[in-house]
Short mmCIF file of C-alpha atoms in Angstrom, two decimals:
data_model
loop_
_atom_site.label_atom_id
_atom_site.label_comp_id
_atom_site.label_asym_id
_atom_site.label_seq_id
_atom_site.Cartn_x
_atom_site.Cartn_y
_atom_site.Cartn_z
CA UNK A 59 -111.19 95.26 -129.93
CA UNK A 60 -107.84 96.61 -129.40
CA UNK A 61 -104.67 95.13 -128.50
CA UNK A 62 -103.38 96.75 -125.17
CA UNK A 63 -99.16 97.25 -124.62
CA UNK A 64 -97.53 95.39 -122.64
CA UNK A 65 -96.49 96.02 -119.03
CA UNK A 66 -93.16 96.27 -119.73
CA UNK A 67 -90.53 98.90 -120.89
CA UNK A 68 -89.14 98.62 -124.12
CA UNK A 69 -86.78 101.46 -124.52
CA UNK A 70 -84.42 102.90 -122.58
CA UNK A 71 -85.12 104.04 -119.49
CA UNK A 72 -85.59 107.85 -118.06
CA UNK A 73 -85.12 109.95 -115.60
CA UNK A 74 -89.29 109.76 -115.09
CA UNK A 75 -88.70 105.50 -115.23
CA UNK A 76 -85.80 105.77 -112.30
CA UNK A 77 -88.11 108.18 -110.20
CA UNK A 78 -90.62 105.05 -110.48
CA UNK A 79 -88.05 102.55 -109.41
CA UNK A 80 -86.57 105.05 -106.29
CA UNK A 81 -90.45 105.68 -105.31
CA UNK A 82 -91.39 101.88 -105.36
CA UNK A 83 -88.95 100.86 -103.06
CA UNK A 84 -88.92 103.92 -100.54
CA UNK A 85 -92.63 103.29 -100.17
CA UNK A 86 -92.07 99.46 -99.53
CA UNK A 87 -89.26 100.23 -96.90
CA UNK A 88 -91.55 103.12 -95.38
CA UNK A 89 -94.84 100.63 -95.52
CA UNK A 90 -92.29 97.60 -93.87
CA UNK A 91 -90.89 99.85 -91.09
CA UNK A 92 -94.66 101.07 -89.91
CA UNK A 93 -96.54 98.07 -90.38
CA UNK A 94 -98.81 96.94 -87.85
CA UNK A 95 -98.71 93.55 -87.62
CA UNK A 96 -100.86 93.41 -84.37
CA UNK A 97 -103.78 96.23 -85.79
CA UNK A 98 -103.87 94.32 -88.98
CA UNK A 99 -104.04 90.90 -87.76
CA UNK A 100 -106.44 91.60 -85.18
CA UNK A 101 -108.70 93.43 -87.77
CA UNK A 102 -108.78 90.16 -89.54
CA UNK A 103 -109.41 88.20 -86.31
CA UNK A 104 -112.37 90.33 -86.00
CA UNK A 105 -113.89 90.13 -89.49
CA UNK A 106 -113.77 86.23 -89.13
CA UNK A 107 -115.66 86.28 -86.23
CA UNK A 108 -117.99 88.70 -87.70
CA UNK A 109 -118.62 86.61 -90.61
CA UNK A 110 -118.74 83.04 -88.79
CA UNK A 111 -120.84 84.44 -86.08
CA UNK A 112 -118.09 82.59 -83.32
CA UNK A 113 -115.17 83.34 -82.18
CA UNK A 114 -112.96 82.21 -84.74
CA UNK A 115 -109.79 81.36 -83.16
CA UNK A 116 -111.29 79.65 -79.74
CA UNK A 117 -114.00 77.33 -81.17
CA UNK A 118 -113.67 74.30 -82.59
CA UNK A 119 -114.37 73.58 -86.55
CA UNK A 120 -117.21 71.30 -85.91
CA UNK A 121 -117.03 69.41 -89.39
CA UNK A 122 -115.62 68.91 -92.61
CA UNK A 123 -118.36 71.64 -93.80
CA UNK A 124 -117.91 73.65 -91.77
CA UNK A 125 -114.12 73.69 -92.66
CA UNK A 126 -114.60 74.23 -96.00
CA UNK A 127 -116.77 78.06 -95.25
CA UNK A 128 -114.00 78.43 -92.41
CA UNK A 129 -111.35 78.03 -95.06
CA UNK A 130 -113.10 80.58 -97.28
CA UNK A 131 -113.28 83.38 -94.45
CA UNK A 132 -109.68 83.09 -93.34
CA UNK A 133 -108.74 83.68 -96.63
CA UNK A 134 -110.87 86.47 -96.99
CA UNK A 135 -109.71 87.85 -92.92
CA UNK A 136 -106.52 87.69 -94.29
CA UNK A 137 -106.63 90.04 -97.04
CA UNK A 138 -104.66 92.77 -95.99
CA UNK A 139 -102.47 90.72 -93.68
CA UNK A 140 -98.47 91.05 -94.04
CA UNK A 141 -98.93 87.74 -95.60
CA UNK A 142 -101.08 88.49 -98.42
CA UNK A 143 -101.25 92.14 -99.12
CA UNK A 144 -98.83 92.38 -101.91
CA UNK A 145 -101.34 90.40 -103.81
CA UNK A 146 -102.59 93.84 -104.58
CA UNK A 147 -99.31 94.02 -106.75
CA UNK A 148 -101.38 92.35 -109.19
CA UNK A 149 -103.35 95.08 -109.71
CA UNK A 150 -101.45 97.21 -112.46
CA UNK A 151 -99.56 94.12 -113.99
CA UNK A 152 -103.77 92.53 -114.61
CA UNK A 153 -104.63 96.02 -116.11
CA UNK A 154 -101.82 96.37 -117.99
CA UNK A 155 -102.43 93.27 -120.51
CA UNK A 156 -105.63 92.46 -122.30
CA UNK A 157 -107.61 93.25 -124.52
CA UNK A 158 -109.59 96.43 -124.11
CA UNK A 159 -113.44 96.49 -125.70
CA UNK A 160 -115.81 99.63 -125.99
CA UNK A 161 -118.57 97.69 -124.18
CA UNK A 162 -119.54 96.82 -121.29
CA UNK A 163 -119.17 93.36 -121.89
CA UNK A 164 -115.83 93.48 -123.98
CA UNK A 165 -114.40 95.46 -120.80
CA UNK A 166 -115.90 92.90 -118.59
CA UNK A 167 -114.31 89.83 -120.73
CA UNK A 168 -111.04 91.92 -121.15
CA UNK A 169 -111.00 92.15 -117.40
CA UNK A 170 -111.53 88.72 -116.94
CA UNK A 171 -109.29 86.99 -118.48
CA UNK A 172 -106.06 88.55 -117.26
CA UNK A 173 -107.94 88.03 -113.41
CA UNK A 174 -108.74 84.30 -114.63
CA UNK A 175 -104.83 83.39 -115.10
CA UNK A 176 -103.60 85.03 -111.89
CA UNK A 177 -106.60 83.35 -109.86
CA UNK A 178 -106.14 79.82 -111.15
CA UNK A 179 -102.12 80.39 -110.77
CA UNK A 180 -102.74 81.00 -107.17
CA UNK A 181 -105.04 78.93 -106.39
CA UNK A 182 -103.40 75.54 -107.99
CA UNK A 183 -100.31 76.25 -106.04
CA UNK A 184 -101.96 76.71 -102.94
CA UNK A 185 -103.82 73.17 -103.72
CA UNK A 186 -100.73 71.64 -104.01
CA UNK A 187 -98.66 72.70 -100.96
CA UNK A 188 -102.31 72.17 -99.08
CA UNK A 189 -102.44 68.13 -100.26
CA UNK A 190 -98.87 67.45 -99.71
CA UNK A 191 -98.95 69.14 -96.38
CA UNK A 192 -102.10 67.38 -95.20
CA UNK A 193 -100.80 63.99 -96.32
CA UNK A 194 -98.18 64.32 -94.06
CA UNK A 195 -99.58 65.86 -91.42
CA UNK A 196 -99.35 67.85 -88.21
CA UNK A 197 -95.38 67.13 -88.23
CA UNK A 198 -94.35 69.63 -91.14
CA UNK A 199 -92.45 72.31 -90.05
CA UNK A 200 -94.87 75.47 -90.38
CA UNK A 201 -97.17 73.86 -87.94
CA UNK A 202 -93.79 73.42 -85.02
CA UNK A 203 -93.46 75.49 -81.85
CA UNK A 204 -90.16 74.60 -81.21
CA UNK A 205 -86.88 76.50 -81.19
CA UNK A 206 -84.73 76.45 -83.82
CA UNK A 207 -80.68 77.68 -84.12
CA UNK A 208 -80.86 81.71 -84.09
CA UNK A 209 -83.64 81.53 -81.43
CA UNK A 210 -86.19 81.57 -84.25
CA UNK A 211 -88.94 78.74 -84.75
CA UNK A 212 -88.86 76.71 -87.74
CA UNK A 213 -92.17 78.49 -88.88
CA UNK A 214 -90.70 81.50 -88.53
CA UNK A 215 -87.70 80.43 -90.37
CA UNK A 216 -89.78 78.93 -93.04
CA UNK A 217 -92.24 82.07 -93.35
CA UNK A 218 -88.81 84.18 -93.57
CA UNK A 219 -87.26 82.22 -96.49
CA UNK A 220 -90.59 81.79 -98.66
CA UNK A 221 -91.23 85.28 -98.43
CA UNK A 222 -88.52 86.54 -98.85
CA UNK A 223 -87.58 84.71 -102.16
CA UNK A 224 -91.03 85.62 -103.48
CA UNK A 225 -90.57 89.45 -102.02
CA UNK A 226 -87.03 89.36 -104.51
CA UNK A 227 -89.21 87.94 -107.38
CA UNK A 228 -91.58 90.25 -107.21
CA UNK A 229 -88.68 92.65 -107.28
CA UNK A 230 -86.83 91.30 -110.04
CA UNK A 231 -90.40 91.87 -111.90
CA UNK A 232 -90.83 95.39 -111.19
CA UNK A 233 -87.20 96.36 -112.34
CA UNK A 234 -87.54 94.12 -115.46
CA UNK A 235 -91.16 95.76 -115.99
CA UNK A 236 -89.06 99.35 -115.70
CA UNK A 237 -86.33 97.89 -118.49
CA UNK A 238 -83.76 97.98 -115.45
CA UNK A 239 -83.20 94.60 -115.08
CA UNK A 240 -83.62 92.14 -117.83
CA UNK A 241 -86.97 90.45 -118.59
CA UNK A 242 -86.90 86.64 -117.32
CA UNK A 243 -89.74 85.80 -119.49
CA UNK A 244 -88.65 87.42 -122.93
CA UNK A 245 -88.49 84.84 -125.41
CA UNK A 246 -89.95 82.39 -123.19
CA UNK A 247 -93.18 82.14 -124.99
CA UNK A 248 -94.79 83.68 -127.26
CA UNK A 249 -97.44 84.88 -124.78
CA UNK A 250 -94.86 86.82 -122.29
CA UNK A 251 -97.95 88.79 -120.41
CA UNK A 252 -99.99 85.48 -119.95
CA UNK A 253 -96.55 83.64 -118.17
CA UNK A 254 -95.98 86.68 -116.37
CA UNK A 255 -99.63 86.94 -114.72
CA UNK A 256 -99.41 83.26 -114.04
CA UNK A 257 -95.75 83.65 -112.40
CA UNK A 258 -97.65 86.41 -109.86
CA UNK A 259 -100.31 84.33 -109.70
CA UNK A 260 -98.14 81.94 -108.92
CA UNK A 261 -96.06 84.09 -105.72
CA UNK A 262 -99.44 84.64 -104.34
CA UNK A 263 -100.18 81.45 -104.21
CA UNK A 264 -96.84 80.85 -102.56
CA UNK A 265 -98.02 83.11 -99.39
CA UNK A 266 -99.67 80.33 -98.05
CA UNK A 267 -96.14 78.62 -97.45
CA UNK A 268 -95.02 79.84 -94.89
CA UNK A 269 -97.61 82.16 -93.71
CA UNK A 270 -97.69 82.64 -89.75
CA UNK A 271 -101.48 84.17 -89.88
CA UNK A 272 -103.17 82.51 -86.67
CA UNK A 273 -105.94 81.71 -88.48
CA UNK A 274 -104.17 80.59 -91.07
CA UNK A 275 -102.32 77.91 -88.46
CA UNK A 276 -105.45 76.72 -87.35
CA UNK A 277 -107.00 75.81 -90.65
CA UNK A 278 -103.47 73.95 -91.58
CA UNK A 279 -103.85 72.06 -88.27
CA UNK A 280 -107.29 71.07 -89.29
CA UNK A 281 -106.28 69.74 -92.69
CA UNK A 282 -103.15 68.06 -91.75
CA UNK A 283 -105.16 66.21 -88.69
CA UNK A 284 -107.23 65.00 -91.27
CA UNK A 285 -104.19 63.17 -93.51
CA UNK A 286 -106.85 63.53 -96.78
CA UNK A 287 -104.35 65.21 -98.87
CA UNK A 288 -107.73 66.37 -101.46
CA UNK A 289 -109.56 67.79 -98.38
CA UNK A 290 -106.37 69.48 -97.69
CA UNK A 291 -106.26 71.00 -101.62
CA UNK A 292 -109.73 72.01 -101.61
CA UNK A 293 -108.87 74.46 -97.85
CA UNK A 294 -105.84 75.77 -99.08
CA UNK A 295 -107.95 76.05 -102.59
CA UNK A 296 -110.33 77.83 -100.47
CA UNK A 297 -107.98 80.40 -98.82
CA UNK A 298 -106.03 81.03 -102.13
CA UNK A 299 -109.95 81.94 -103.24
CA UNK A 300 -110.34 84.08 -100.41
CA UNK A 301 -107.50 85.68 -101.19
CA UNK A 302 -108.29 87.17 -104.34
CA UNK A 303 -112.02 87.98 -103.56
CA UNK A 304 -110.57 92.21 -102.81
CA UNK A 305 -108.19 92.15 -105.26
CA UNK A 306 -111.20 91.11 -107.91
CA UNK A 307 -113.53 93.15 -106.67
CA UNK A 308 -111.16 96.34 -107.00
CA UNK A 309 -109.59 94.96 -110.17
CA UNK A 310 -113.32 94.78 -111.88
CA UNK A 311 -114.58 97.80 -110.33
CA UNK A 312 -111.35 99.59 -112.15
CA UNK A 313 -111.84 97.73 -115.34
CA UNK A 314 -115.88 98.29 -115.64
CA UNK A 315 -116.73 102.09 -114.10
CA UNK A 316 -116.36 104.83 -116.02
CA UNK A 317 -116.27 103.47 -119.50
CA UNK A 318 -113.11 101.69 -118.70
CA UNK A 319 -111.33 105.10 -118.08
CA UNK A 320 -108.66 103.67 -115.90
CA UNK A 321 -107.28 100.67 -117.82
CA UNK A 322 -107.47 103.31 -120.99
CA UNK A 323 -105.19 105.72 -119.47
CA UNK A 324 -102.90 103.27 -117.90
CA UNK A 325 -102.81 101.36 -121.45
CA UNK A 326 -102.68 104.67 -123.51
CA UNK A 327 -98.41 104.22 -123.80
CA UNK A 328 -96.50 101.48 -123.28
CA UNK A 329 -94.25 103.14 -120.71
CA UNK A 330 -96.87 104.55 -118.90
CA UNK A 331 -98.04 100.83 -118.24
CA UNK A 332 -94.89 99.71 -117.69
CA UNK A 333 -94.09 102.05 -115.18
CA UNK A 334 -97.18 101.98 -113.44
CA UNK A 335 -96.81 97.69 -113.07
CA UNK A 336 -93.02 98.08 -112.47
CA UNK A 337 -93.96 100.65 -109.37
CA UNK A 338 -96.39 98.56 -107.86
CA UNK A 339 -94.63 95.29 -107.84
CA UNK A 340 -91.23 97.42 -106.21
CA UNK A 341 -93.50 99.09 -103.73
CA UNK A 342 -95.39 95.12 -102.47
CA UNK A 343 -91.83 93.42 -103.63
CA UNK A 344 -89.65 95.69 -101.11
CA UNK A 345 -92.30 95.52 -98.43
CA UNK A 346 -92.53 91.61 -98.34
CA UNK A 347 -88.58 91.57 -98.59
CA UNK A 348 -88.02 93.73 -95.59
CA UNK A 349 -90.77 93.27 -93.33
CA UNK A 350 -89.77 88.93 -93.79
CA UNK A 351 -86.20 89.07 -94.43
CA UNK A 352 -85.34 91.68 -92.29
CA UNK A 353 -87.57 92.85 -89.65
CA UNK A 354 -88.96 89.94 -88.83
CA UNK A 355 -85.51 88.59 -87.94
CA UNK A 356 -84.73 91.81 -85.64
CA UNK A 357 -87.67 90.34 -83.64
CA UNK A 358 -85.02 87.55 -83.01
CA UNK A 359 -82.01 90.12 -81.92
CA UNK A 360 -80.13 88.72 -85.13
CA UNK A 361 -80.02 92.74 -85.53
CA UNK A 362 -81.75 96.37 -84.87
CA UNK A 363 -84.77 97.39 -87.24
CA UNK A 364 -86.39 100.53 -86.54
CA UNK A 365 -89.86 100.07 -83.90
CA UNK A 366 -92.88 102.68 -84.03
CA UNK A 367 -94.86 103.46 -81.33
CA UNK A 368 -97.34 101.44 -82.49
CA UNK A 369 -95.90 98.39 -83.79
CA UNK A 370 -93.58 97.52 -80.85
CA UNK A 371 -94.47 94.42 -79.79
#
């Protein structure tokens, strides 16, 4: 088996390299401006009812069971949510490291093991914030519906501070992973691709602090009713699961068809990789920066951000 580059530039960078950059952060700006908060979230509303067979936000959770599967399908509803769906920034940086076999089973054991550190980042962080929170209960801030300063809840406030911070470290990322910003995790280990998948494992398993997602609110509710800080792990567990279950699917489907072609090309230089990560993580970085830090705030009149047609309200 061969050893694949690493997702990150180590020359100089080009003209081709700050094209990458420029294009990465237009398209988050461009994706944050005509975002659909509404379309989206309703979408997901719609596939958890679907998959429950209830309606998901009006009924009841009838049981600790039943909380568990609940947990699993708002994770899964949320997907492609503006709380989750730079997750998919994981994509290139997960194909990008590895090892790369010539059969099916090396590809599928390359594949996993990249997907394996990013999952368990995720999910352990989510486990955490879920126990604390449900050990203190329904009082944390995220679960308020009060006013704060500004006009702006304290959930609101919370969701725009998380994500932002982990929208400008998934930016920091993409510019390091271009060689325009320094690496944070050179010389940290001697493993820099494993602590980098586990530091974007880790941001995505920060979205669940924070996150506004209805659904998401009423599962937190649940748990912290229930003061059982493990039952409250194991949900947000759950979610952080759900999560992933697209980004896995897509990830494997990449890795395994066609002989592998796709990881192969995208590994075949180092600065093709590189660029191809360092893209990805500007375009989902940008996005979560300006559609939390910045429009989300406009909703507040702290300023004017652009409104489509169909995102108005």
């Amino acid at each position: 088996m061969a050893r694949t580059h690493a997702a990150v530039a180590t020359t100089a960078p080009d003209r081709r390299t700050t094209a990458c950059a420029v294009a990465g952060v237009a398209a988050g700006v461009v994706l944050a401006v005509v975002w659909s908060a509404r379309l989206v979230d309703g979408l997901g509303v719609d596939a958890a009812d679907g998959l429950l067979g209830r309606d998901s936000l009006k009924d009841d959770i009838p049981g600790s069971g039943a909380g568990v599967v609940f947990a699993f399908v708002v994770g899964l509803a949320g997907t492609f949510t503006a709380c989750n769906v730079a997750a998919f920034g994981a994509l290139a940086p997960m194909a990008g490291t590895g090892d790369t076999g010539g059969t099916l089973g090396g590809r599928l054991a390359a594949a996993l093991r990249p997907l394996a550190w990013v999952t368990a980042a995720a999910v352990t962080v989510a486990a955490v914030y879920g126990g604390i929170c449900a050990a203190i209960g329904p009082d944390v801030p995220q679960l308020s519906t009060a006013t704060g300063g500004g006009g702006i809840p304290p959930r609101a406030l919370q969701a725009l501070i998380v994500f932002t911070l982990i929208g400008l470290a998934m930016v920091w990322l993409g510019f390091s992973a271009l060689g325009l910003a320094p690496d944070p995790l050179a010389g940290r280990t001697r493993n820099p691709e494993r602590l980098r998948l586990l530091l974007i494992g880790a941001l995505i398993g920060g979205f669940v602090i924070g996150r506004p997602y209805p659904l998401f609110r009423k599962t937190f509710a649940y748990a912290a009713d229930t003061h059982n800080a493990l039952y409250g792990a194991l949900l947000f567990a759950l979610i952080a699961l759900g999560n992933m279950v697209v980004v896995a699917v897509l990830f494997l489907a990449l890795a395994l068809t066609a002989h592998g072609r796709v990881p192969h090309w995208l590994n075949a230089t180092p600065t093709r990789a590189a660029r191809v990560t360092g893209t990805a993580l500007l375009l989902f970085g940008t996005f979560t920066v300006v559609y939390w830090g910045i429009r989300l705030p406009a909703r507040y009149n702290w300023w004017w951000f652009p409104v489509m047609p169909w995102n108005g309200s």
